[in-house]
Short mmCIF file of C-alpha atoms in Angstrom, two decimals:
data_model
loop_
_atom_site.label_atom_id
_atom_site.label_comp_id
_atom_site.label_asym_id
_atom_site.label_seq_id
_atom_site.Cartn_x
_atom_site.Cartn_y
_atom_site.Cartn_z
CA MET A 1 -8.89 -14.85 21.32
CA LYS A 2 -6.33 -12.49 19.89
CA PRO A 3 -4.75 -9.70 21.97
CA LEU A 4 -4.52 -6.19 20.55
CA SER A 5 -1.14 -4.47 20.30
CA PRO A 6 -0.54 -1.41 22.53
CA VAL A 7 -0.98 0.88 19.50
CA ASP A 8 -4.26 -0.78 18.54
CA GLN A 9 -5.54 -0.53 22.12
CA MET A 10 -4.67 3.16 22.22
CA PHE A 11 -7.39 3.90 19.66
CA LEU A 12 -9.93 2.26 21.97
CA TRP A 13 -8.75 4.13 25.07
CA LEU A 14 -9.00 7.48 23.29
CA GLU A 15 -12.50 6.93 21.92
CA ARG A 16 -15.45 8.97 23.19
CA ARG A 17 -18.86 9.89 21.80
CA THR A 18 -17.53 13.15 20.37
CA GLN A 19 -14.37 11.55 18.94
CA PRO A 20 -15.05 8.15 17.38
CA MET A 21 -11.78 6.52 16.32
CA HIS A 22 -12.64 4.99 12.98
CA VAL A 23 -11.24 5.77 9.55
CA GLY A 24 -13.19 5.64 6.31
CA GLY A 25 -13.19 6.18 2.62
CA LEU A 26 -15.57 7.50 -0.02
CA GLU A 27 -15.40 5.99 -3.52
CA LEU A 28 -17.23 7.33 -6.59
CA LEU A 29 -17.95 4.85 -9.37
CA THR A 30 -19.46 4.91 -12.88
CA PRO A 31 -21.61 1.89 -13.80
CA PRO A 32 -20.44 -0.13 -16.81
CA ALA A 33 -21.69 0.74 -20.29
CA GLY A 34 -25.09 -0.76 -20.95
CA ALA A 35 -25.95 -1.23 -17.27
CA GLY A 36 -29.71 -1.19 -16.87
CA PRO A 37 -31.70 0.65 -14.18
CA ASP A 38 -31.69 -2.44 -11.94
CA TRP A 39 -27.94 -3.13 -12.30
CA LEU A 40 -26.92 -1.69 -8.91
CA ALA A 41 -29.82 -3.39 -7.12
CA ARG A 42 -28.62 -6.74 -8.49
CA GLN A 43 -25.08 -6.07 -7.23
CA VAL A 44 -26.48 -5.28 -3.79
CA GLU A 45 -28.43 -8.54 -3.72
CA GLU A 46 -25.30 -10.48 -4.61
CA LEU A 47 -23.40 -8.82 -1.75
CA ARG A 48 -26.18 -9.74 0.68
CA LYS A 49 -25.43 -13.40 -0.03
CA ALA A 50 -21.90 -13.00 1.42
CA VAL A 51 -23.07 -13.65 4.97
CA ARG A 52 -19.90 -15.37 6.24
CA ALA A 53 -17.25 -12.84 7.29
CA GLN A 54 -13.54 -13.59 7.64
CA PRO A 55 -11.20 -12.23 10.33
CA PRO A 56 -10.95 -9.44 11.34
CA PHE A 57 -14.44 -8.62 10.02
CA ASN A 58 -16.09 -11.29 12.18
CA ARG A 59 -14.38 -10.25 15.43
CA HIS A 60 -15.71 -8.13 18.24
CA LEU A 61 -14.10 -6.90 21.42
CA VAL A 62 -13.89 -8.51 24.85
CA ARG A 63 -11.92 -7.34 27.87
CA ARG A 64 -9.70 -9.59 29.99
CA LEU A 65 -7.25 -8.61 32.74
CA GLY A 66 -7.59 -4.94 31.80
CA SER A 67 -6.72 -5.44 28.11
CA TRP A 68 -8.82 -5.68 24.98
CA LEU A 69 -8.88 -8.87 22.91
CA TRP A 70 -10.57 -9.87 19.66
CA THR A 71 -12.94 -12.83 19.72
CA GLU A 72 -15.14 -14.30 17.01
CA ASP A 73 -18.71 -13.00 16.83
CA GLU A 74 -20.89 -16.11 17.16
CA ASP A 75 -23.99 -14.17 16.01
CA PHE A 76 -22.55 -12.21 13.08
CA ASP A 77 -25.35 -10.28 11.34
CA LEU A 78 -24.45 -8.83 7.94
CA ASP A 79 -27.49 -6.52 7.97
CA ALA A 80 -25.92 -4.61 10.87
CA HIS A 81 -22.86 -3.81 8.73
CA PHE A 82 -23.93 -3.64 5.08
CA ILE A 83 -26.45 -0.91 4.19
CA HIS A 84 -27.87 0.25 0.85
CA MET A 85 -29.30 3.78 0.83
CA ALA A 86 -30.23 6.48 -1.68
CA LEU A 87 -29.55 10.20 -1.69
CA PRO A 88 -32.48 12.62 -1.59
CA ALA A 89 -33.10 14.64 -4.74
CA PRO A 90 -31.39 16.31 -6.49
CA GLY A 91 -28.54 13.94 -5.59
CA ARG A 92 -25.66 16.36 -5.94
CA VAL A 93 -22.17 15.76 -4.57
CA ARG A 94 -23.09 18.33 -1.94
CA GLU A 95 -25.77 15.99 -0.56
CA LEU A 96 -23.40 13.04 -0.76
CA LEU A 97 -20.71 14.75 1.28
CA ALA A 98 -23.28 15.95 3.81
CA LEU A 99 -24.45 12.35 4.22
CA VAL A 100 -20.89 11.08 4.64
CA SER A 101 -20.30 13.78 7.27
CA GLN A 102 -23.26 12.45 9.27
CA LEU A 103 -22.37 8.78 8.85
CA HIS A 104 -18.77 9.37 9.85
CA ALA A 105 -19.81 11.23 13.02
CA ALA A 106 -21.61 8.16 14.42
CA PRO A 107 -19.50 5.78 16.58
CA LEU A 108 -19.33 2.08 15.80
CA ASP A 109 -21.06 -0.38 18.14
CA ARG A 110 -18.41 -2.20 20.21
CA ALA A 111 -20.76 -5.11 20.78
CA ARG A 112 -20.35 -5.95 17.08
CA PRO A 113 -17.41 -6.15 14.66
CA LEU A 114 -16.18 -2.59 14.21
CA TRP A 115 -16.97 -1.80 10.56
CA GLU A 116 -19.78 -0.66 8.25
CA PHE A 117 -20.13 -0.70 4.46
CA TYR A 118 -22.58 1.52 2.55
CA ILE A 119 -23.63 1.57 -1.10
CA ILE A 120 -25.19 4.95 -1.90
CA SER A 121 -27.29 5.44 -5.04
CA GLY A 122 -29.26 8.41 -6.33
CA LEU A 123 -26.48 10.65 -7.66
CA GLU A 124 -27.85 12.93 -10.36
CA ASP A 125 -25.12 12.05 -12.88
CA GLY A 126 -25.90 8.32 -12.76
CA ARG A 127 -22.90 7.35 -10.67
CA PHE A 128 -23.03 5.68 -7.27
CA ALA A 129 -20.82 5.79 -4.19
CA ILE A 130 -19.34 3.39 -1.69
CA TYR A 131 -18.62 4.65 1.81
CA ALA A 132 -16.93 2.33 4.30
CA LYS A 133 -15.66 2.91 7.82
CA ILE A 134 -13.56 0.65 10.01
CA HIS A 135 -12.12 1.17 13.47
CA HIS A 136 -8.50 2.28 13.65
CA ALA A 137 -7.91 -0.50 16.20
CA MET A 138 -8.43 -2.96 13.32
CA VAL A 139 -6.36 -1.38 10.53
CA ASP A 140 -4.16 1.60 9.69
CA GLY A 141 -4.37 3.59 6.46
CA VAL A 142 -1.97 1.38 4.48
CA ALA A 143 -3.81 -1.78 5.55
CA ALA A 144 -7.18 -0.24 4.65
CA MET A 145 -5.85 0.67 1.19
CA ARG A 146 -4.69 -2.91 0.63
CA LEU A 147 -8.12 -4.25 1.57
CA LEU A 148 -9.74 -1.85 -0.91
CA ARG A 149 -7.43 -2.94 -3.71
CA LYS A 150 -8.07 -6.62 -3.02
CA SER A 151 -11.85 -6.10 -3.19
CA MET A 152 -11.58 -4.54 -6.68
CA SER A 153 -9.74 -5.46 -9.86
CA GLU A 154 -7.80 -3.85 -12.69
CA ASP A 155 -9.88 -6.01 -15.06
CA PRO A 156 -13.48 -4.82 -15.48
CA LEU A 157 -14.57 -8.40 -16.27
CA VAL A 158 -13.42 -9.80 -12.91
CA PRO A 159 -16.23 -9.97 -10.32
CA ALA A 160 -15.80 -7.90 -7.17
CA ILE A 161 -15.17 -9.54 -3.82
CA ALA A 162 -17.04 -8.49 -0.70
CA PRO A 163 -14.31 -6.98 1.53
CA TRP A 164 -15.57 -8.74 4.64
CA THR A 165 -15.10 -12.17 3.02
CA MET A 166 -11.35 -11.68 2.48
CA ALA A 167 -8.98 -12.87 5.18
CA PRO A 168 -6.18 -10.28 5.48
CA ARG A 169 -2.56 -11.33 5.50
CA VAL A 170 -0.90 -10.95 8.90
CA GLN A 171 2.74 -10.67 9.82
CA ARG A 172 4.12 -13.92 11.17
CA ASP A 173 7.47 -14.68 12.76
CA GLU A 174 8.17 -18.30 11.86
CA ALA A 175 11.13 -18.41 14.27
CA SER A 176 9.00 -17.79 17.32
CA PRO A 177 6.31 -20.05 18.78
CA GLN A 178 2.70 -19.13 18.37
CA ALA A 179 1.37 -16.86 21.09
CA PRO A 180 -0.73 -18.64 23.71
CA ARG A 181 -4.49 -18.30 23.44
CA GLY A 182 -7.05 -17.96 26.16
CA ALA A 183 -7.36 -15.91 29.32
CA TYR A 184 -3.61 -15.42 29.83
CA SER A 185 -2.69 -14.52 26.24
CA SER A 186 -2.94 -10.78 26.89
CA LEU A 187 -0.63 -11.08 29.92
CA ALA A 188 1.98 -13.02 27.91
CA HIS A 189 1.69 -10.50 25.12
CA ALA A 190 2.18 -7.63 27.57
CA LEU A 191 5.29 -9.22 29.12
CA ALA A 192 6.82 -9.74 25.67
CA ASN A 193 6.19 -6.09 24.85
CA VAL A 194 7.84 -4.97 28.09
CA ARG A 195 11.00 -6.92 27.28
CA ALA A 196 11.15 -5.53 23.73
CA GLN A 197 10.60 -1.96 24.93
CA ALA A 198 13.26 -2.21 27.65
CA ALA A 199 15.87 -3.09 25.03
CA THR A 200 15.20 0.21 23.21
CA VAL A 201 15.77 2.50 26.21
CA PRO A 202 19.42 3.43 25.37
CA ALA A 203 18.61 4.37 21.76
CA VAL A 204 15.53 6.37 22.78
CA ALA A 205 17.48 8.23 25.49
CA ARG A 206 20.23 9.15 22.99
CA GLU A 207 17.72 10.56 20.50
CA LEU A 208 15.86 12.53 23.18
CA TYR A 209 19.13 14.13 24.30
CA ARG A 210 20.07 14.89 20.70
CA SER A 211 16.66 16.46 20.02
CA ILE A 212 16.98 18.80 23.00
CA ARG A 213 20.46 19.87 21.89
CA GLU A 214 19.49 20.41 18.26
CA GLY A 215 16.38 22.33 19.28
CA ARG A 216 18.56 24.93 20.96
CA GLU A 217 20.85 25.26 17.92
CA ASN A 218 18.34 25.26 15.05
CA PRO A 219 15.25 27.54 15.21
CA ASP A 220 13.48 25.50 12.49
CA TYR A 221 13.98 22.21 14.32
CA VAL A 222 10.79 20.68 15.76
CA SER A 223 10.74 19.81 19.44
CA ALA A 224 7.92 18.15 21.36
CA PHE A 225 6.35 21.37 22.68
CA GLN A 226 7.05 23.84 19.90
CA ALA A 227 3.49 23.91 18.50
CA PRO A 228 1.57 27.15 19.20
CA ARG A 229 -1.99 27.25 20.41
CA SER A 230 -4.48 27.93 17.60
CA ILE A 231 -8.17 27.63 16.76
CA LEU A 232 -7.31 24.23 15.29
CA ASN A 233 -6.65 23.01 18.82
CA GLN A 234 -9.94 23.43 20.64
CA ARG A 235 -12.34 20.91 22.14
CA ILE A 236 -14.67 19.46 19.54
CA SER A 237 -18.30 18.48 19.27
CA GLY A 238 -19.66 15.31 17.71
CA SER A 239 -20.57 17.05 14.43
CA ARG A 240 -18.41 16.68 11.33
CA ARG A 241 -17.85 18.40 8.00
CA PHE A 242 -16.23 16.47 5.15
CA ALA A 243 -14.90 17.97 1.92
CA ALA A 244 -12.98 16.36 -0.94
CA GLN A 245 -11.05 17.35 -4.05
CA SER A 246 -8.64 15.93 -6.65
CA TYR A 247 -5.40 17.44 -7.96
CA ALA A 248 -3.24 16.29 -10.88
CA ILE A 249 -0.10 14.39 -9.87
CA ALA A 250 1.66 15.83 -12.93
CA ARG A 251 1.50 19.32 -11.39
CA ILE A 252 2.97 18.08 -8.13
CA ARG A 253 5.75 16.23 -9.93
CA ARG A 254 6.65 19.36 -11.90
CA ALA A 255 7.04 21.23 -8.63
CA VAL A 256 9.13 18.36 -7.23
CA LYS A 257 11.48 18.49 -10.20
CA GLN A 258 11.65 22.28 -10.23
CA HIS A 259 12.57 22.63 -6.56
CA ARG A 260 14.43 19.33 -6.04
CA VAL A 261 12.28 18.19 -3.13
CA THR A 262 10.04 15.18 -2.47
CA VAL A 263 6.37 14.68 -3.28
CA ASN A 264 5.63 14.74 0.45
CA ASP A 265 7.45 18.09 0.79
CA VAL A 266 5.25 19.60 -1.93
CA VAL A 267 2.07 18.16 -0.40
CA LEU A 268 3.00 19.59 3.01
CA ALA A 269 3.74 22.94 1.35
CA MET A 270 0.28 22.90 -0.26
CA CYS A 271 -1.28 22.23 3.15
CA ALA A 272 0.88 24.87 4.86
CA SER A 273 -0.11 27.52 2.32
CA ALA A 274 -3.80 26.60 2.63
CA LEU A 275 -3.72 26.71 6.43
CA ARG A 276 -1.91 30.06 6.39
CA ARG A 277 -4.59 31.56 4.10
CA TYR A 278 -7.44 29.96 6.05
CA LEU A 279 -6.21 31.29 9.40
CA LEU A 280 -5.52 34.73 7.91
CA ASP A 281 -9.15 34.76 6.74
CA LEU A 282 -10.17 34.32 10.38
CA ASP A 283 -7.52 36.71 11.81
CA ALA A 284 -6.19 33.68 13.69
CA LEU A 285 -2.73 32.93 12.30
CA PRO A 286 -0.27 32.23 15.16
CA ALA A 287 3.03 34.11 15.15
CA ARG A 288 4.91 30.82 15.53
CA PRO A 289 4.77 28.11 12.81
CA LEU A 290 2.14 25.41 12.88
CA ILE A 291 3.45 21.88 13.48
CA ALA A 292 2.00 18.90 11.61
CA MET A 293 2.04 15.32 12.78
CA VAL A 294 2.77 13.18 9.71
CA PRO A 295 2.16 9.42 10.14
CA LEU A 296 4.99 7.26 8.80
CA SER A 297 4.30 3.65 7.83
CA LEU A 298 6.63 1.03 9.33
CA ARG A 299 4.91 -1.74 7.38
CA ARG A 300 7.63 -3.73 5.63
CA ASP A 301 5.69 -6.99 5.23
CA GLY A 302 2.68 -7.96 3.17
CA SER A 303 0.23 -7.78 6.07
CA ASP A 304 -2.96 -5.74 6.00
CA GLU A 305 -4.15 -5.99 9.60
CA GLY A 306 -3.39 -3.93 12.72
CA ASN A 307 -1.30 -0.76 12.99
CA GLN A 308 2.37 -0.38 12.10
CA ILE A 309 2.95 3.37 12.17
CA ALA A 310 5.23 5.98 13.67
CA MET A 311 4.88 9.76 13.56
CA VAL A 312 7.03 12.62 12.27
CA LEU A 313 6.70 16.20 13.50
CA ALA A 314 7.00 18.64 10.59
CA ASN A 315 7.48 22.41 10.78
CA LEU A 316 4.99 23.87 8.27
CA GLY A 317 6.63 27.29 8.19
CA THR A 318 3.28 29.10 8.29
CA HIS A 319 4.99 32.14 9.84
CA VAL A 320 6.89 32.63 6.56
CA ALA A 321 5.16 34.62 3.80
CA ASP A 322 7.46 33.56 0.94
CA PRO A 323 6.31 30.17 -0.44
CA LEU A 324 9.80 28.98 -1.39
CA ALA A 325 11.30 29.92 1.95
CA ARG A 326 8.39 28.05 3.55
CA LEU A 327 9.14 25.00 1.37
CA ALA A 328 12.78 25.11 2.51
CA VAL A 329 11.68 25.06 6.17
CA ILE A 330 9.42 22.06 5.51
CA GLN A 331 12.14 20.21 3.62
CA GLY A 332 14.71 20.75 6.37
CA SER A 333 12.27 19.65 9.06
CA MET A 334 11.42 16.41 7.24
CA LEU A 335 15.10 15.64 6.59
CA ASP A 336 15.87 16.05 10.31
CA ALA A 337 13.10 13.60 11.21
CA LYS A 338 14.15 11.02 8.61
CA GLN A 339 17.77 11.15 9.79
CA ARG A 340 16.68 10.63 13.37
CA TYR A 341 14.58 7.58 12.53
CA SER A 342 17.33 6.13 10.33
CA ARG A 343 19.40 5.73 13.50
CA MET A 344 16.71 3.63 15.20
CA GLY A 345 15.02 0.30 14.59
CA PRO A 346 11.19 -0.04 14.38
CA ALA A 347 10.77 -0.83 18.11
CA ALA A 348 12.93 2.12 19.18
CA MET A 349 11.04 4.36 16.75
CA LEU A 350 7.72 3.42 18.30
CA ASN A 351 9.00 4.05 21.83
CA TYR A 352 10.58 7.36 20.85
CA VAL A 353 7.29 8.46 19.31
CA ALA A 354 5.37 7.28 22.40
CA THR A 355 7.64 9.34 24.65
CA VAL A 356 7.44 12.49 22.55
CA MET A 357 3.70 12.16 21.87
CA ALA A 358 2.68 11.24 25.42
CA PRO A 359 1.53 14.80 26.30
CA ALA A 360 -0.61 14.94 23.16
CA GLY A 361 -2.19 11.59 24.00
CA LEU A 362 -2.82 12.73 27.57
CA ASN A 363 -4.59 15.84 26.32
CA ILE A 364 -6.70 13.94 23.80
CA ALA A 365 -7.73 11.47 26.50
CA THR A 366 -8.28 13.89 29.39
CA GLY A 367 -7.85 17.52 28.26
CA ILE A 368 -6.09 18.32 31.57
CA ALA A 369 -3.10 20.13 30.03
CA PRO A 370 -4.30 22.05 26.93
CA ARG A 371 -1.16 24.21 26.83
CA TRP A 372 1.02 21.17 26.18
CA GLN A 373 0.61 21.21 22.41
CA SER A 374 2.81 18.74 20.53
CA PHE A 375 1.31 19.45 17.10
CA ASN A 376 -1.55 21.42 15.54
CA VAL A 377 -2.83 19.27 12.68
CA ILE A 378 -2.52 15.76 11.27
CA ILE A 379 -1.53 15.47 7.59
CA SER A 380 -1.41 11.90 6.32
CA ASN A 381 -0.36 10.70 2.85
CA VAL A 382 -1.32 7.11 1.99
CA PRO A 383 -0.02 5.61 -1.30
CA GLY A 384 -2.84 4.38 -3.50
CA PRO A 385 -3.44 2.35 -6.67
CA LYS A 386 -1.47 3.34 -9.78
CA ARG A 387 -3.91 1.77 -12.24
CA THR A 388 -7.65 2.20 -12.74
CA LEU A 389 -9.73 -0.15 -10.59
CA TYR A 390 -13.14 -1.66 -11.29
CA TRP A 391 -15.93 -2.98 -9.07
CA ASN A 392 -18.06 -5.50 -10.97
CA GLY A 393 -17.25 -3.58 -14.15
CA ALA A 394 -17.99 -0.17 -12.63
CA ARG A 395 -15.02 2.19 -13.02
CA LEU A 396 -13.60 3.71 -9.84
CA ASP A 397 -13.46 7.45 -10.61
CA GLY A 398 -12.20 8.75 -7.28
CA MET A 399 -11.37 7.67 -3.74
CA TYR A 400 -11.32 10.16 -0.87
CA PRO A 401 -10.05 9.35 2.64
CA VAL A 402 -12.18 10.21 5.67
CA SER A 403 -10.13 10.26 8.87
CA ILE A 404 -10.31 11.22 12.57
CA VAL A 405 -10.49 14.45 14.57
CA THR A 406 -10.18 14.67 18.34
CA ASP A 407 -10.25 17.15 21.19
CA GLY A 408 -7.37 19.52 20.57
CA LEU A 409 -7.09 18.43 16.92
CA ALA A 410 -10.19 19.69 15.15
CA LEU A 411 -8.81 19.24 11.61
CA ASN A 412 -7.40 16.24 9.76
CA ILE A 413 -6.07 16.30 6.18
CA THR A 414 -5.60 12.88 4.60
CA LEU A 415 -4.71 12.24 0.98
CA THR A 416 -4.08 9.31 -1.26
CA SER A 417 -2.85 8.86 -4.80
CA TYR A 418 -4.98 7.25 -7.49
CA VAL A 419 -3.69 6.75 -11.06
CA ASP A 420 -2.82 10.31 -12.19
CA ARG A 421 -4.35 12.30 -9.32
CA VAL A 422 -3.93 13.04 -5.64
CA GLU A 423 -7.22 12.80 -3.74
CA PHE A 424 -7.59 15.07 -0.68
CA GLY A 425 -10.07 14.33 2.08
CA VAL A 426 -10.60 17.03 4.71
CA ILE A 427 -12.51 16.23 7.92
CA ALA A 428 -13.17 18.78 10.66
CA CYS A 429 -15.43 19.54 13.58
CA ARG A 430 -18.30 21.50 12.03
CA ARG A 431 -18.82 23.75 15.07
CA THR A 432 -15.16 24.45 15.83
CA LEU A 433 -13.88 25.38 12.35
CA PRO A 434 -16.10 27.51 10.07
CA ARG A 435 -16.01 27.28 6.26
CA VAL A 436 -13.34 24.60 6.23
CA GLN A 437 -14.27 23.76 2.62
CA ARG A 438 -12.27 26.83 1.57
CA LEU A 439 -9.12 24.78 2.16
CA LEU A 440 -9.84 22.97 -1.13
CA GLU A 441 -9.34 26.17 -3.11
CA TYR A 442 -6.33 27.14 -1.02
CA PHE A 443 -4.58 23.80 -1.66
CA ASP A 444 -4.65 24.62 -5.35
CA GLN A 445 -3.34 28.14 -4.76
CA GLY A 446 -0.50 26.72 -2.67
CA LEU A 447 0.50 24.42 -5.53
CA ALA A 448 0.28 27.29 -8.02
CA GLU A 449 2.74 29.26 -5.87
CA LEU A 450 5.33 26.54 -6.33
CA GLU A 451 4.62 26.33 -10.06
CA GLY A 452 5.15 30.05 -10.45
CA GLU A 453 1.93 30.27 -12.44
CA SER A 454 -1.80 30.08 -11.98
CA GLY A 455 -1.91 26.30 -12.49
CA ALA A 456 -4.75 24.19 -13.80
CA ALA A 457 -8.09 23.98 -12.06
CA PRO A 458 -8.47 21.10 -9.56
CA THR A 459 -10.65 18.13 -10.42
CA PRO A 460 -13.73 17.97 -8.16
CA PRO A 461 -15.59 14.74 -7.35
CA ALA A 462 -18.39 16.09 -9.59
CA GLY A 463 -19.64 19.35 -11.06
CA PRO A 464 -21.12 21.10 -7.98
CA PRO A 465 -18.89 22.52 -5.23
CA PRO A 466 -17.36 19.60 -3.28
CA ALA A 467 -18.38 20.70 0.21
CA ALA A 468 -21.14 19.82 2.60
CA ASP A 469 -22.02 23.48 3.08
CA ALA A 470 -22.06 26.43 0.72
CA PRO A 471 -19.01 28.70 1.05
CA ALA A 472 -19.52 31.83 3.11
CA ARG A 473 -17.80 35.18 2.56
CA SER A 474 -14.73 35.47 4.75
CA ARG A 475 -14.32 38.29 7.23
CA LYS A 476 -10.99 39.20 5.71
CA GLU A 477 -9.73 38.77 2.16
CA SER A 478 -6.84 36.35 1.73
CA PRO A 479 -3.51 37.88 0.77
CA LYS A 480 -2.43 37.55 -2.82
CA PRO A 481 -0.08 34.63 -3.30
CA ALA A 482 3.56 35.59 -3.43
CA ARG A 483 5.13 35.15 -6.82
CA ALA A 484 7.48 32.20 -6.55
CA ARG A 485 10.88 32.21 -8.20
CA ARG A 486 11.30 29.66 -10.99
CA THR A 487 14.64 28.46 -9.74
CA ARG A 488 16.08 27.92 -6.33
CA LYS A 489 19.62 28.67 -5.26
CA GLY A 490 21.68 26.13 -3.40
#
């Protein structure tokens, strides 16, 4: 048996029927040249032969002494995890995204290993899709990306590997003895965590005091309870809407060079501009700026299992109409957060985040204090492959993250890089947030603001509109984008 870390267990404690805590990804692939009509069916049959899963894909949950542990599934059944299905005609991207929305809304069965893998055929343009979901208690975004890369190859002639047959690398401390196994392993693990956390108390206390002081002196500084209430922060249903789009990295890099900021600053500015337009459409833009929670990877080893993440609170400056002034607010907010974390080690960072985020976690778990709003939206940027990948000779055309929404956080924006593009995946509660697919257009407009020109059209997953539902006319026209200056003073 293997105990789960406190962070991994958190994703189990927060899970409910209306907020399953798994992450996923949608990949679009083009079959190799000369592939016959039965090519995909043959690939599926080969995958069905991979009936022996490796850890963590062969582990399911058990509970001992109040904690969750992983144990090997003695009756592992591949048919419960690997599914081949076809889209109904006409097989547009619209139908594909609607299907992914439904699949992602369904919780994983805790009596089995917490993952599913789908091959989806029937796209009208001859391509096929892979959709996979895996519980956040098993992996974080960086680990999931590494598993994807290991299952594919940069060489189209190299056969693909079934992801569940690959044993992930785990972080090991050779200087310390192996953790005890059995009924008392979770207790020993818990005691070790208590000792490590106690050592971080002085550093965490110093940063909390500093954050309170700086919050009084700097109006753009982000404190734990600065986030305003908004329509993004309502209770959710179990329904989901997923939308996806691609944008050229070259455009983002031009904006980075022009304004002397980071790629993450530009991405957050794109999201801030889109959210400002979207909420103006609905006459629901708060007077105070929206706050984003931006996950920060602490993974410094080669492992691809478990969670090693902290969180940054970023001021999105949505109260500011000028796009460059908004970018300056975002940049300053991110610099403040990075400087704070640079003064702490990984353990202190995790405990600082736990202290600051505790009210948000309490609300997600119980909903008893909805006015305690730590942040309004999650925006996550996961680095992806820099070279074209292939799956049994099929070219990977696009990869779109599918993440998590919860009570009080009805929208999640996750993106990843792939070769020369940035792939956005937007997931939202279908009932809480109407017409969320409009954000795809608004991301592009936000980037064009920073370019000072109209910009090139975004690259969709395929020809039809990349949304599960057709766009509806807004109740209020969006404001025209402010014309950005081509140079920035200072």
